[in-house]
Tab-separated table of C-alpha atoms in Angstrom:
chain	number	residue	atom	x	y	z
U	821	MET	CA	29.596	97.715	27.834
U	822	SER	CA	32.184	99.352	30.009
U	823	ASP	CA	33.219	97.680	33.752
U	824	ASN	CA	31.426	100.699	35.421
U	825	TYR	CA	28.484	100.373	33.336
U	826	GLU	CA	25.161	101.812	34.983
U	827	LEU	CA	22.202	99.625	35.415
U	828	PRO	CA	18.908	101.464	34.541
U	829	HIS	CA	16.538	102.067	36.870
U	830	PHE	CA	13.369	100.038	36.902
U	831	GLY	CA	11.634	101.248	40.276
U	832	GLY	CA	11.462	97.841	42.473
U	833	LYS	CA	12.114	95.078	40.013
U	834	LEU	CA	14.438	92.214	40.561
U	835	MET	CA	18.024	92.973	39.806
U	836	SER	CA	17.821	89.902	37.309
U	837	THR	CA	14.907	91.852	35.176
U	838	GLN	CA	17.129	94.910	35.179
U	839	VAL	CA	19.912	92.917	33.542
U	840	SER	CA	17.535	91.031	31.274
U	841	ALA	CA	16.115	94.643	29.729
U	842	LEU	CA	19.677	95.771	29.696
U	843	LEU	CA	20.812	92.736	27.672
U	844	MET	CA	18.073	92.524	25.235
U	845	LYS	CA	19.108	96.492	24.311
U	846	GLU	CA	22.506	95.653	23.765
U	847	LEU	CA	21.165	92.390	21.673
U	848	LYS	CA	19.058	94.673	19.460
U	849	SER	CA	21.017	97.922	19.107
U	850	GLY	CA	24.148	97.867	21.244
U	851	ILE	CA	27.484	96.250	21.853
U	852	PHE	CA	25.954	92.552	20.915
U	853	SER	CA	24.076	93.732	17.907
U	854	LYS	CA	26.253	91.940	15.348
U	855	SER	CA	27.560	89.250	17.656
U	856	GLU	CA	26.490	85.509	17.266
U	857	LYS	CA	27.347	84.630	20.941
U	858	LEU	CA	26.985	86.237	24.097
U	859	PRO	CA	30.272	86.186	26.805
U	860	SER	CA	30.369	84.069	29.445
U	861	GLU	CA	28.645	84.540	32.454
U	862	VAL	CA	31.820	85.201	34.123
U	863	GLU	CA	32.364	88.107	31.787
U	864	LEU	CA	29.125	89.532	31.891
U	865	ALA	CA	29.071	89.417	35.716
U	866	GLU	CA	32.403	91.188	35.745
U	867	ARG	CA	31.086	93.920	33.096
U	868	LEU	CA	28.014	94.636	34.874
U	869	GLY	CA	28.986	94.378	38.451
U	870	VAL	CA	26.502	91.778	39.666
U	871	SER	CA	26.767	88.338	40.537
U	872	ARG	CA	26.713	85.280	38.369
U	873	THR	CA	23.404	84.207	40.064
U	874	VAL	CA	21.836	87.593	38.763
U	875	ILE	CA	23.407	86.979	35.072
U	876	ARG	CA	22.187	83.292	35.122
U	877	ASP	CA	18.642	84.488	36.152
U	878	ALA	CA	18.652	86.919	33.618
U	879	LEU	CA	20.009	84.635	30.941
U	880	SER	CA	17.218	82.092	31.902
U	881	ASP	CA	14.637	84.803	31.516
U	882	ILE	CA	15.557	85.869	27.867
U	883	GLU	CA	16.240	82.306	26.837
U	884	ARG	CA	12.811	81.339	27.801
U	885	GLU	CA	11.376	84.129	25.310
U	886	GLY	CA	13.650	82.674	22.600
U	887	PHE	CA	16.260	85.039	22.296
U	888	ILE	CA	19.012	82.970	23.178
U	889	GLU	CA	20.043	79.483	23.608
U	890	ARG	CA	22.744	77.976	25.728
U	891	VAL	CA	24.140	74.973	24.541
U	892	ARG	CA	26.927	72.890	26.513
U	893	GLY	CA	30.479	73.399	24.842
U	894	ILE	CA	29.257	75.909	22.485
U	895	GLY	CA	28.056	79.115	24.673
U	896	THR	CA	25.272	81.140	24.605
U	897	VAL	CA	24.107	81.516	20.983
U	898	ILE	CA	21.848	84.564	19.918
U	899	CYS	CA	18.862	83.808	18.166
U	900	ARG	CA	19.018	86.594	15.668
U	901	ASP	CA	15.913	85.802	13.725
U	902	ILE	CA	13.793	85.930	17.186
U	903	VAL	CA	15.918	89.019	18.594
U	904	ASN	CA	14.594	90.835	15.125
U	905	LEU	CA	11.223	90.162	15.560
U	906	THR	CA	8.957	93.179	16.330
U	907	ASN	CA	5.489	93.647	18.277
U	908	ARG	CA	5.518	89.812	19.679
U	909	LEU	CA	1.951	89.031	20.785
U	910	ASP	CA	3.320	86.463	23.114
U	911	LEU	CA	5.234	88.731	25.052
U	912	LYS	CA	4.202	91.292	27.781
U	913	LEU	CA	5.456	94.607	26.051
U	914	GLU	CA	4.070	97.944	27.326
U	915	TYR	CA	2.384	99.391	24.163
U	916	ASN	CA	4.780	102.402	24.460
U	917	GLU	CA	7.488	100.058	23.870
U	918	LEU	CA	5.519	98.570	20.969
U	919	ILE	CA	5.090	102.012	19.207
U	920	ILE	CA	8.946	102.975	19.747
U	921	ASN	CA	9.932	99.598	18.491
U	922	SER	CA	7.814	100.714	15.515
U	923	GLY	CA	9.717	103.692	15.000
U	924	TYR	CA	7.299	106.139	16.122
U	925	THR	CA	6.835	108.424	19.538
U	926	PRO	CA	3.956	107.565	21.799
U	927	VAL	CA	1.291	110.119	22.519
U	928	THR	CA	-1.652	109.672	25.336
U	929	ASP	CA	-4.919	111.890	24.828
U	930	ASN	CA	-8.607	111.828	25.481
U	931	LEU	CA	-7.644	110.818	29.178
U	932	LYS	CA	-10.661	109.944	31.532
U	933	LEU	CA	-10.786	108.956	35.033
U	934	ARG	CA	-13.843	107.996	36.911
U	935	ILE	CA	-15.140	105.743	39.863
U	936	GLU	CA	-17.047	102.553	39.052
U	937	TYR	CA	-18.290	99.826	41.302
U	938	ALA	CA	-17.363	96.103	40.513
U	939	ASP	CA	-19.949	94.229	38.678
U	940	GLU	CA	-19.703	90.277	38.758
U	941	GLU	CA	-17.220	90.158	35.724
U	942	ASN	CA	-14.523	92.748	37.064
U	943	ALA	CA	-15.094	91.121	40.691
U	944	GLU	CA	-14.240	87.833	39.535
U	945	HIS	CA	-11.380	88.896	37.434
U	946	LEU	CA	-9.829	91.165	40.258
U	947	ASN	CA	-10.720	88.758	43.190
U	948	VAL	CA	-12.956	91.809	44.991
U	949	ASP	CA	-16.340	91.953	46.192
U	950	VAL	CA	-19.191	92.659	44.020
U	951	GLY	CA	-19.549	96.560	44.359
U	952	SER	CA	-16.098	97.172	45.352
U	953	LYS	CA	-14.828	100.739	44.450
U	954	LEU	CA	-12.731	100.672	41.027
U	955	ILE	CA	-10.755	103.096	39.724
U	956	VAL	CA	-11.172	103.036	35.753
U	957	CYS	CA	-8.968	104.930	33.410
U	958	GLU	CA	-9.616	105.338	29.808
U	959	LYS	CA	-7.323	106.736	26.988
U	960	ARG	CA	-6.256	106.998	23.360
U	961	ILE	CA	-2.824	106.095	22.599
U	962	LEU	CA	-1.134	107.361	19.136
U	963	ALA	CA	2.189	106.501	17.264
U	964	GLY	CA	2.793	110.226	16.497
U	965	ASN	CA	-0.196	111.656	15.043
U	966	ILE	CA	-1.821	108.053	13.954
U	967	PRO	CA	-4.429	106.379	16.650
U	968	CYS	CA	-3.343	102.944	17.154
U	969	ILE	CA	-4.728	101.977	20.918
U	970	TYR	CA	-7.471	102.764	22.982
U	971	SER	CA	-7.080	101.542	26.578
U	972	ILE	CA	-9.643	100.960	29.451
U	973	ASP	CA	-7.865	99.834	32.578
U	974	TYR	CA	-9.612	98.681	35.980
U	975	LEU	CA	-7.955	98.838	39.120
U	976	SER	CA	-9.152	98.317	42.812
U	977	TYR	CA	-9.592	101.831	44.706
U	978	ASP	CA	-7.929	100.117	47.885
U	979	LEU	CA	-4.527	99.318	45.810
U	980	PHE	CA	-3.820	103.222	46.306
U	981	ASN	CA	-4.110	103.101	50.400
U	982	GLY	CA	-5.334	106.672	50.293
U	983	ILE	CA	-3.505	108.434	47.748
U	984	GLU	CA	-5.579	110.727	45.920
U	985	TYR	CA	-5.822	109.196	42.557
U	986	THR	CA	-6.656	112.216	40.860
U	987	ASP	CA	-3.299	113.797	41.501
U	988	ILE	CA	-1.410	110.954	39.658
U	989	ASP	CA	-0.695	111.068	36.026
U	990	TRP	CA	-2.471	108.696	34.321
U	991	SER	CA	-0.694	109.212	31.064
U	992	GLN	CA	2.225	107.002	32.407
U	993	PRO	CA	2.483	103.469	31.685
U	994	ILE	CA	-0.006	101.571	34.228
U	995	PHE	CA	2.909	99.021	35.237
U	996	ASP	CA	4.900	101.875	36.295
U	997	LEU	CA	2.039	103.375	38.200
U	998	LEU	CA	1.514	100.330	40.114
U	999	ASP	CA	5.320	100.052	40.642
U	1000	LYS	CA	5.495	103.630	41.966
U	1001	TYR	CA	1.955	104.354	44.066
U	1002	CYS	CA	1.172	100.839	45.277
U	1003	GLY	CA	4.620	98.877	45.386
U	1004	LEU	CA	3.499	96.116	43.037
U	1005	ILE	CA	4.960	94.583	40.217
U	1006	VAL	CA	3.125	92.869	37.517
U	1007	VAL	CA	4.973	89.605	36.661
U	1008	THR	CA	2.520	87.793	34.375
U	1009	ASP	CA	-0.753	88.339	32.293
U	1010	ILE	CA	-3.733	86.185	31.190
U	1011	ALA	CA	-4.696	87.749	27.881
U	1012	LYS	CA	-7.874	86.773	25.728
U	1013	VAL	CA	-7.186	87.991	22.259
U	1014	THR	CA	-10.312	88.473	20.199
U	1015	ALA	CA	-11.287	90.323	16.660
U	1016	THR	CA	-14.054	93.046	17.599
U	1017	ASN	CA	-15.846	95.764	15.954
U	1018	ALA	CA	-15.986	97.863	19.175
U	1019	ASP	CA	-18.628	100.610	20.002
U	1020	GLU	CA	-18.860	103.623	17.689
U	1021	PHE	CA	-17.115	105.858	20.421
U	1022	ILE	CA	-13.853	103.902	20.129
U	1023	ARG	CA	-14.117	103.177	16.570
U	1024	GLU	CA	-14.326	106.973	16.188
U	1025	LYS	CA	-11.485	107.736	18.452
U	1026	LEU	CA	-9.227	105.223	16.667
U	1027	GLN	CA	-10.658	106.640	13.170
U	1028	VAL	CA	-11.360	103.307	11.632
U	1029	GLN	CA	-12.851	102.339	8.346
U	1030	PRO	CA	-16.397	101.066	8.376
U	1031	LYS	CA	-15.672	97.353	7.890
U	1032	GLN	CA	-12.098	97.498	9.592
U	1033	ALA	CA	-12.009	95.204	12.684
U	1034	LEU	CA	-9.851	95.885	16.057
U	1035	ILE	CA	-7.713	93.472	17.915
U	1036	LEU	CA	-9.174	93.135	21.485
U	1037	LEU	CA	-6.626	92.010	24.224
U	1038	ASP	CA	-8.713	91.517	27.453
U	1039	GLU	CA	-5.943	91.127	30.080
U	1040	VAL	CA	-5.663	90.612	33.775
U	1041	GLY	CA	-2.306	91.389	35.388
U	1042	PHE	CA	-1.125	89.581	38.152
U	1043	CYS	CA	1.616	90.354	40.907
U	1044	LYS	CA	3.503	87.705	42.887
U	1045	LEU	CA	1.428	85.008	44.696
U	1046	SER	CA	-0.993	85.194	41.755
U	1047	ARG	CA	-2.793	88.252	42.703
U	1048	PRO	CA	-4.899	89.916	40.137
U	1049	VAL	CA	-4.134	93.860	40.424
U	1050	LEU	CA	-5.370	94.845	36.994
U	1051	ARG	CA	-7.687	94.321	34.216
U	1052	SER	CA	-7.082	96.088	30.735
U	1053	LEU	CA	-8.967	96.125	27.570
U	1054	GLU	CA	-6.879	97.426	24.973
U	1055	PHE	CA	-8.179	97.699	21.490
U	1056	TYR	CA	-5.365	97.841	18.797
U	1057	THR	CA	-5.704	98.992	15.078
U	1058	GLU	CA	-4.020	97.249	12.089
U	1059	PHE	CA	-1.211	99.884	12.788
U	1060	PHE	CA	0.580	96.931	14.456
U	1061	ASP	CA	1.426	93.814	12.786
U	1062	PHE	CA	1.867	91.191	15.693
U	1063	THR	CA	3.981	88.318	15.585
U	1064	MET	CA	4.168	85.138	17.895
U	1065	LEU	CA	6.856	82.516	19.005
U	1066	ARG	CA	5.638	79.197	19.209
U	1067	LYS	CA	8.014	76.963	20.612
U	1068	LYS	CA	7.528	73.348	20.205
U	1069	PHE	CA	9.749	72.100	23.233
C-alpha cells in the first residue's frame, strides 16, 4: 500500500468499515498476504491517510471476527488459518462475495418483483403494521452457470419514500440498494439456520436431487438503533461448504 492509497467507495459506510474491508483484502491477497504481523497503528494511519482512531476502530472490527490478535509487547498478529477460511457462516457476507471467494462469477436471473401486504409474521419481523405494503424481490443466483442460491427479500414499501421501485436494478446486492436509495446501512443480522426441502418451484430452479436438502437462512437485517429493515429467505445448495468460527473467550 502506497502513501497515497485511495480508499474504495462503500457508499455511506463508516470510514472504519472501509478501512476494515481494505485491510482484509490486503490480508488475503495483497501486501500482507505473507505477513505474520501488521504494522503499527501509526504506520497504518500514515499509509492510508486516516486518523489513528479510524485505524483502531478498523482493527477492533477485524479482531472481533478473529482475523487478528493484538498482543501487548508483540503487536498485531495475523491469524492466518482464520484469514484463509472461506464461506464463514458466522460472518455476514453478501452472497456475491461468497461466490467470488469460491472462484466463480456471480450471475442473477429469474428475477421477479411484486407487492405483498404484510402478514403477522413479516409484520413482526419488520416492525410494521399487518397489511402494510411490502416490496418482495425473488431471484436465483448462479456461480457461473451453476444454480446455488434462491433468494426472497421483503422490504417495507415506505423505505423508498416515493421512488418507483420498478425502476431500480434489483439484481444488485440488496444491501447496496438500501444504502443507495434509502440511506440505510445494515449493520447486524439475526439469522435462523435450518435444513429444508423447500417447495418444488425452488427445488426446480436450483436443480437439486430428490433427496438433497437445502440450507435455509431466514435473516432479519437491522440498521442502527436496532431498526429492522429487511427480511431475507435464502436457500443454499450444497455448492457452499460453510465454516463457522466459535470463540471460547
